XYZ file of C-alpha atoms in Angstrom:
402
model
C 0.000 0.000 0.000
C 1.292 3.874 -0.469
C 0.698 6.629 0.998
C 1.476 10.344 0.308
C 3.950 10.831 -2.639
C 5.851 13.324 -0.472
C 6.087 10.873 2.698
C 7.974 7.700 0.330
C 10.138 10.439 -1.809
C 11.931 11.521 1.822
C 12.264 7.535 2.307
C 13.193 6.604 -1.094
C 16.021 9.185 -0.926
C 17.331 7.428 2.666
C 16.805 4.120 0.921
C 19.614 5.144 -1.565
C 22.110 6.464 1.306
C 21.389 3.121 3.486
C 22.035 0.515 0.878
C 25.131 2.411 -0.483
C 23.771 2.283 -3.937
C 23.940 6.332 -3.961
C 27.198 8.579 -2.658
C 26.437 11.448 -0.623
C 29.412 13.482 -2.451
C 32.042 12.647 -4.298
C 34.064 10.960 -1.484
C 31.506 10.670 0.728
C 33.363 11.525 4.155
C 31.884 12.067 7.742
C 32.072 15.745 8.284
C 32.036 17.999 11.180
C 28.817 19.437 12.040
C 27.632 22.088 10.281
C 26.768 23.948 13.525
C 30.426 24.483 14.384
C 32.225 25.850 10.902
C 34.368 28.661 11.493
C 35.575 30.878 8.969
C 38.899 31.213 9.773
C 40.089 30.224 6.004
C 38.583 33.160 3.864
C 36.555 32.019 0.683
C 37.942 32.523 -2.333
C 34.912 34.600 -3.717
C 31.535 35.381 -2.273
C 28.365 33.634 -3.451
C 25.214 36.412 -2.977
C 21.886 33.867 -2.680
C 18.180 34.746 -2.861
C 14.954 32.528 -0.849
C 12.262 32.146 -2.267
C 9.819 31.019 0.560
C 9.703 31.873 4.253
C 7.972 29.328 5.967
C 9.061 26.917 8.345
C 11.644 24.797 6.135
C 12.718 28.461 4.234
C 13.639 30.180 7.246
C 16.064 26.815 8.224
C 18.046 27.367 5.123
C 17.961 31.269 5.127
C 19.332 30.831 8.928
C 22.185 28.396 7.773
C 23.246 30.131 4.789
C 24.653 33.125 7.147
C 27.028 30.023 8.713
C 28.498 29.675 5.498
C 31.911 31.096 4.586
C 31.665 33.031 1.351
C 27.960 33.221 1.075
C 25.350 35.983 1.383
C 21.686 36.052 1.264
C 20.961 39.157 -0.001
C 16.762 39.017 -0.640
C 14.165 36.722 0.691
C 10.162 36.390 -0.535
C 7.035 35.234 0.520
C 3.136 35.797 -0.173
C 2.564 35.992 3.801
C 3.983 39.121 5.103
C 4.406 37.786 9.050
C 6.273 34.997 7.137
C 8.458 37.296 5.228
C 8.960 39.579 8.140
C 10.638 36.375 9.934
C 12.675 36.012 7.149
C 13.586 39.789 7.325
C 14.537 39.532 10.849
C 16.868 36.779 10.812
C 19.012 39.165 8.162
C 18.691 42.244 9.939
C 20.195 39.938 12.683
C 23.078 39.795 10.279
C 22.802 43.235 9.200
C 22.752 41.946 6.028
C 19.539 42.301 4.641
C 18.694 44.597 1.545
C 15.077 44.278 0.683
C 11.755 42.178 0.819
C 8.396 41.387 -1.586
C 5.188 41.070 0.089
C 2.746 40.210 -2.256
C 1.819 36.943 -4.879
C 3.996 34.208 -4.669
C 5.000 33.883 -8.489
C 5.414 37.368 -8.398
C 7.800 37.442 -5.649
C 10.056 34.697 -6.514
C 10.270 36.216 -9.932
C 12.074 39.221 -8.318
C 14.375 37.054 -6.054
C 15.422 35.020 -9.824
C 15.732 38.074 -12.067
C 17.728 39.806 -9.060
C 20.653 40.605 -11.050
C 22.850 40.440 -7.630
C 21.768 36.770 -7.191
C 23.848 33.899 -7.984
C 21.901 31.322 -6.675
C 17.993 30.706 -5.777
C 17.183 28.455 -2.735
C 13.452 26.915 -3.892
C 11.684 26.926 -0.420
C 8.047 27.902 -1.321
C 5.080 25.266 -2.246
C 5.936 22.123 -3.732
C 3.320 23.329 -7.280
C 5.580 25.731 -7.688
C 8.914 24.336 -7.851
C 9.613 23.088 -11.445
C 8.947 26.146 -12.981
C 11.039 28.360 -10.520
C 13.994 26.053 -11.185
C 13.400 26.784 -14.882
C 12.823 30.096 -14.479
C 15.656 30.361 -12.487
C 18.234 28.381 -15.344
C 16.708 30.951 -17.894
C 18.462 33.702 -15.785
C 21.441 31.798 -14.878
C 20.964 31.112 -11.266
C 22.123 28.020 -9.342
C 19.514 26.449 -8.075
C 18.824 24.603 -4.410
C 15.439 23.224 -4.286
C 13.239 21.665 -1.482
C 12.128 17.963 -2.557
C 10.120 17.269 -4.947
C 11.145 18.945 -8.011
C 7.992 18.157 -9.218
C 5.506 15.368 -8.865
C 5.101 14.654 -13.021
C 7.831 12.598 -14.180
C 7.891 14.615 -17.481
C 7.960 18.197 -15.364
C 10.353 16.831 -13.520
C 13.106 15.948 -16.667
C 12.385 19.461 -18.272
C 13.486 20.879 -14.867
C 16.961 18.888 -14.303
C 17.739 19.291 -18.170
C 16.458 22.927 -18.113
C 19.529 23.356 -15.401
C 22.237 21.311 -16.993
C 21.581 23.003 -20.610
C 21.948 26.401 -18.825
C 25.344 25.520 -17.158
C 23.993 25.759 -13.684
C 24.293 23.825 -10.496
C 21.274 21.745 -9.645
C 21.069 20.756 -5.823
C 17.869 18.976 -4.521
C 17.517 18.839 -1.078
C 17.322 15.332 0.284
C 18.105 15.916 4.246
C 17.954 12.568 5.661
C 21.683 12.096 3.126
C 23.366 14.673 5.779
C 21.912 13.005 9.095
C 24.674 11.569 10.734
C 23.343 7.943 11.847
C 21.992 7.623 8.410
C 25.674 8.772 6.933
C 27.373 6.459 9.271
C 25.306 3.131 7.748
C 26.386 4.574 4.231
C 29.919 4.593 4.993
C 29.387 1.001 6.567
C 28.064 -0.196 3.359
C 30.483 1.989 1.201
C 33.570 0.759 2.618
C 32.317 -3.016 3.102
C 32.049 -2.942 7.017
C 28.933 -4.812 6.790
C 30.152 -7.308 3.841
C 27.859 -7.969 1.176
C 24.659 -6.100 2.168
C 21.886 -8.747 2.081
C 18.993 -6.985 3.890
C 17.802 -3.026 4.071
C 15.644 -2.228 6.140
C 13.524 1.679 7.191
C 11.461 2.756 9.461
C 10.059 6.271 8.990
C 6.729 6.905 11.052
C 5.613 10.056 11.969
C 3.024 11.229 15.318
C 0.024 12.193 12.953
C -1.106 12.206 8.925
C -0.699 14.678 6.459
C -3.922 15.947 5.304
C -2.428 14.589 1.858
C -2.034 11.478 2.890
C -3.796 8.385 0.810
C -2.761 5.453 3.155
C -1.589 6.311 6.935
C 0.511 2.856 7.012
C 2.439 1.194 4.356
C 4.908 -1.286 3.512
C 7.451 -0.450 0.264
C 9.299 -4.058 -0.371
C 12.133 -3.227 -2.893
C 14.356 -6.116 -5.075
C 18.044 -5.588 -6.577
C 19.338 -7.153 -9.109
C 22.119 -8.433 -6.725
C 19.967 -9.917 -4.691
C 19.622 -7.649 -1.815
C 16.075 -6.535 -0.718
C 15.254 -3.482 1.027
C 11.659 -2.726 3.131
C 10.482 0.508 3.683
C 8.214 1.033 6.397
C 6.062 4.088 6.586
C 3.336 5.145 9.189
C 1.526 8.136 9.967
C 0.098 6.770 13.633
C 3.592 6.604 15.849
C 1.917 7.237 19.011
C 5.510 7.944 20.879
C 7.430 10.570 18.563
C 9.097 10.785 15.543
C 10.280 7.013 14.384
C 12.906 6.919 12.111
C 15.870 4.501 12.292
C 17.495 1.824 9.470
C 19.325 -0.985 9.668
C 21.633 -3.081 7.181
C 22.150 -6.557 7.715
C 25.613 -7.857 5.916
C 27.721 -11.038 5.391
C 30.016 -9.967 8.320
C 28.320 -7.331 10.540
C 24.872 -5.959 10.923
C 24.974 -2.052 11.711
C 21.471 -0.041 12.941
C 20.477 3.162 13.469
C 18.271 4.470 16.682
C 15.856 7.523 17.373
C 17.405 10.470 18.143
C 16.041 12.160 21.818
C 16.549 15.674 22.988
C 19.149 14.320 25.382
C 20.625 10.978 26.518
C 19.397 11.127 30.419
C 18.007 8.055 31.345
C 15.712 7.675 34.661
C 16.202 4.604 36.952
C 12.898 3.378 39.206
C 11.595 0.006 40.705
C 9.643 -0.300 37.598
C 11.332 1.401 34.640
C 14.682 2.184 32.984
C 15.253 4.462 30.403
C 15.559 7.372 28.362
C 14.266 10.601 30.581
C 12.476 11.748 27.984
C 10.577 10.664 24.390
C 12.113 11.069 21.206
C 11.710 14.141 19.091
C 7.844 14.266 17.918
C 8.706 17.375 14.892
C 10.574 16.393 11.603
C 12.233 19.837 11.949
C 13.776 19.149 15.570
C 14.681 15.616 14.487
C 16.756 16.668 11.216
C 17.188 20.717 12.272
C 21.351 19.512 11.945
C 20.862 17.767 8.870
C 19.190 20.772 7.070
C 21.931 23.246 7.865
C 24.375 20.435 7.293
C 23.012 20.045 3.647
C 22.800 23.941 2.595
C 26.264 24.623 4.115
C 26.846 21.845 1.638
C 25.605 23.325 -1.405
C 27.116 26.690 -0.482
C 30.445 25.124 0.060
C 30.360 23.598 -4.043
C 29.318 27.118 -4.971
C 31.887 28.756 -3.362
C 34.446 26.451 -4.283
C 32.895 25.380 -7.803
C 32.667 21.652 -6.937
C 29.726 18.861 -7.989
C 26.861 19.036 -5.413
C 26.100 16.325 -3.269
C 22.542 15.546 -4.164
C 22.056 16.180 -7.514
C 18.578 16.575 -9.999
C 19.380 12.778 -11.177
C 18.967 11.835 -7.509
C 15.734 13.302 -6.787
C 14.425 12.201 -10.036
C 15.054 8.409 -8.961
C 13.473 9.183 -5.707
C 10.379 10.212 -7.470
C 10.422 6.858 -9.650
C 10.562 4.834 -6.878
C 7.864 6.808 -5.153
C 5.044 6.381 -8.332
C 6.285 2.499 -8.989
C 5.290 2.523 -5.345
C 2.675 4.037 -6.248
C 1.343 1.722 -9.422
C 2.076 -1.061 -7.297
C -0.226 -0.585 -4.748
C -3.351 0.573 -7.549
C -2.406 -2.637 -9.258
C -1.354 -5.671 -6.829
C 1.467 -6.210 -8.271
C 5.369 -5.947 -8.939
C 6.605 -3.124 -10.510
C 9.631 -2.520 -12.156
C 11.310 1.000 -12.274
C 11.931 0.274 -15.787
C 8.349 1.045 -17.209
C 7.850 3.678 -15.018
C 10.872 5.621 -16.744
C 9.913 4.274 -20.616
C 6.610 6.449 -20.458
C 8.522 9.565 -20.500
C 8.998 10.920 -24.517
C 11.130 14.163 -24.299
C 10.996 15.844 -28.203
C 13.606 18.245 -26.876
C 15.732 17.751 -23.536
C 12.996 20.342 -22.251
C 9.901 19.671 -23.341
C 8.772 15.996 -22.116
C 5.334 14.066 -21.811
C 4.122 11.124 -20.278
C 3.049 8.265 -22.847
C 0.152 6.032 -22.289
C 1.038 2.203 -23.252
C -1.963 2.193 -25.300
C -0.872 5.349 -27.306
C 1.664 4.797 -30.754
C 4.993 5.880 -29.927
C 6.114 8.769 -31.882
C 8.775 8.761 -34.567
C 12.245 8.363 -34.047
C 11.285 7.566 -30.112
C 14.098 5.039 -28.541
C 12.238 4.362 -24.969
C 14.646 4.271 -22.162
C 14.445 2.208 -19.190
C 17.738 4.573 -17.478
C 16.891 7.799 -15.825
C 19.869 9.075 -16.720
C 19.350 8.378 -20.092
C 16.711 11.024 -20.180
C 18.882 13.706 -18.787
C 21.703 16.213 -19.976
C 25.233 15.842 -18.633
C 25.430 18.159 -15.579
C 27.208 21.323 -15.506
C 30.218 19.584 -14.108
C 30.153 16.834 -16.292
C 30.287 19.144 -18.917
C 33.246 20.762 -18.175
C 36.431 20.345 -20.828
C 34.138 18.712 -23.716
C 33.660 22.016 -26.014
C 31.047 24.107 -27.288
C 28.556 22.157 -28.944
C 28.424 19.009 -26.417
C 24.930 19.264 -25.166
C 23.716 19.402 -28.880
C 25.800 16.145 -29.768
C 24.972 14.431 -26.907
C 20.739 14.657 -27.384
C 21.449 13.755 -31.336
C 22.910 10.430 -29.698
C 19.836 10.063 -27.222
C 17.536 10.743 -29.980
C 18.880 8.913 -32.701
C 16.592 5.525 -34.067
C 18.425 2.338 -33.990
């Protein structure tokens, strides 16, 4: 059974960290907390950022990109004025702040893209909104952070990763849950063969209470690998004693497993109970508050230094697949493979795709794809050193009939 699209996209995106199937970065190393950067080494240029999007998750990332070196936020929007006010106050805080939009949302984060200050966008406002900001915000050359999903159409969601790479701009999508550090630590595990050969994945994200979105309140997500190794994802909108989230590899040589994460580690000690003092973090915000400022730090750290970011379009586009095979699966009763969920999308340019109905004729020259990467454009960094003109050979290969 599945339940909101939203709710298995967050544990899709840990499924990829916790069987090691997906890096984190490049190299993938345990960092320091975000929290305690220091700019003693001074940047080697300075990155001015816009938010679109004050709310609860906008203000997190507006707050953390003031702990990056080398980074400025410079203007912030939002259609609620208390909300933008917030946003207003944590830059006056940094006597920093230059100016702020009150009204219509589309309005507002038009302003923020077409800033010609800004080098970079962070995407914070409704989720509707967020494919065409990104390509809004490629068509003016801004690197782009965006709060998951890109989009919820598969189609909507290629034109917005390709609208990025054909621009030449950075693409970061933010999957939190890749910066938490018990969630990092079973990565490495698996990464550096701690565990073995992984044989069994297994998740557990519940939250206290449903999402007025939500289609099922409890499901199970049973995943198969080629290799062999199966992975369960375990969803539920009815934990009655916080916030629930914890995974678990089980390898040839060790097991490794996450726990919940409390406010504190006192434990109490009576006649008829021992334990921890108090219950686990009830609020996805306090559970992952590290993890968020850990993740834009990231992104403002491959600005700055002009390096590949961590989570990239690619990665929240498989997130989404897995999410609507989930999805099909449950509508059906049956297996489904990623595969047919990625040949419905025809793209007749590397912006402009559509879904496909299996009863409809395929049009001509159409080479389905079973790859998600096969339906994107090399990424600004892969691009680098292969000459003017790449992009346009590279979708005459994808295109091409065999």
């Amino acid at each position: 059974m599945m339940m909101n699209l939203k709710a298995f996209l967050c544990a899709a995106a840990a499924l990829q960290v916790a069987n090691g199937f997906t890096a984190v970065g490049p190299s993938s190393p345990l960092r320091q907390s975000a929290l305690f950067m220091t700019t003693e080494e001074a940047p080697t240029k300075e990155i001015k950022v816009g938010v679109i999007g004050c709310g609860r998750i906008g203000l997190v990332h507006l707050e953390a990109t003031t702990k990056a070196p080398g980074v400025t936020p410079i203007i912030v929007s939002n259609p609620t004025v208390s909300k933008a006010e917030a946003g207003k106050i944590a830059l006056v805080a940094q006597s920093i702040f230059r100016k702020i939009g009150f009204s219509d949302s589309q309005h507002l984060a038009m302003e923020v893209i077409e800033d010609p200050e800004v080098d970079a966008v962070w995407i914070c406002s409704p989720s509707q909104y967020h494919a065409e900001q990104i390509k809004a915000a490629a068509a003016n050359g801004k690197h782009v952070f965006c709060e998951k999903p890109i989009a919820t159409d598969l189609g909507e969601t290629v034109e917005a990763i390709n609208a990025c790479n054909e621009a030449g701009v950075k693409l970061m999508i933010g999957l939190q849950r890749r910066f938490d550090q018990n969630f990092k630590r079973v990565q490495e595990a698996v990464q550096k063969k701690e565990v073995g050969e992984p044989i069994m994945v297994k998740l557990c994200s519940r939250d206290p209470s449903p999402s007025v979105h939500t289609k099922f309140d409890t499901a199970s997500c049973l995943v198969r690998y080629p290799n062999g190794v199966q992975a369960m994802i375990d969803v539920c909108r009815q934990s009655s004693f916080g916030y629930d989230q914890r995974a678990e590899v089980l390898g040839t040589q060790v097991m490794i497993q996450t726990d919940n994460v409390y406010p504190n580690t006192a434990k109490i000690y009576k006649n008829d109970f021992t334990g921890n003092a108090d219950m686990p973090y009830d609020f996805f915000l306090s559970r992952y508050n590290e993890a968020y400022v850990t993740e834009t730090i990231a992104f403002c750290e491959s600005l700055v230094n002009d390096t590949p970011v961590p989570c990239t379009g690619e990665d929240g586009l498989v997130a989404l697949i897995m999410a609507l095979a989930a999805d099909k699966s449950a509508e059906e009763n049956r297996w489904v493979s990623f595969r047919e969920i990625v040949e419905q999308v025809y793209c007749a340019s590397p912006t402009e795709c559509e879904l496909l109905a299996t009863s409809e004729v395929f049009p001509d020259g159409f080479k389905p794809t079973g790859k998600a990467a096969d339906l994107l454009l090399p990424r600004e960094d892969q691009q680098k050193g292969e000459g003017a003109g790449s992009l346009q050979r590279w979708w005459s290969n994808m295109v091409k009939s065999d």
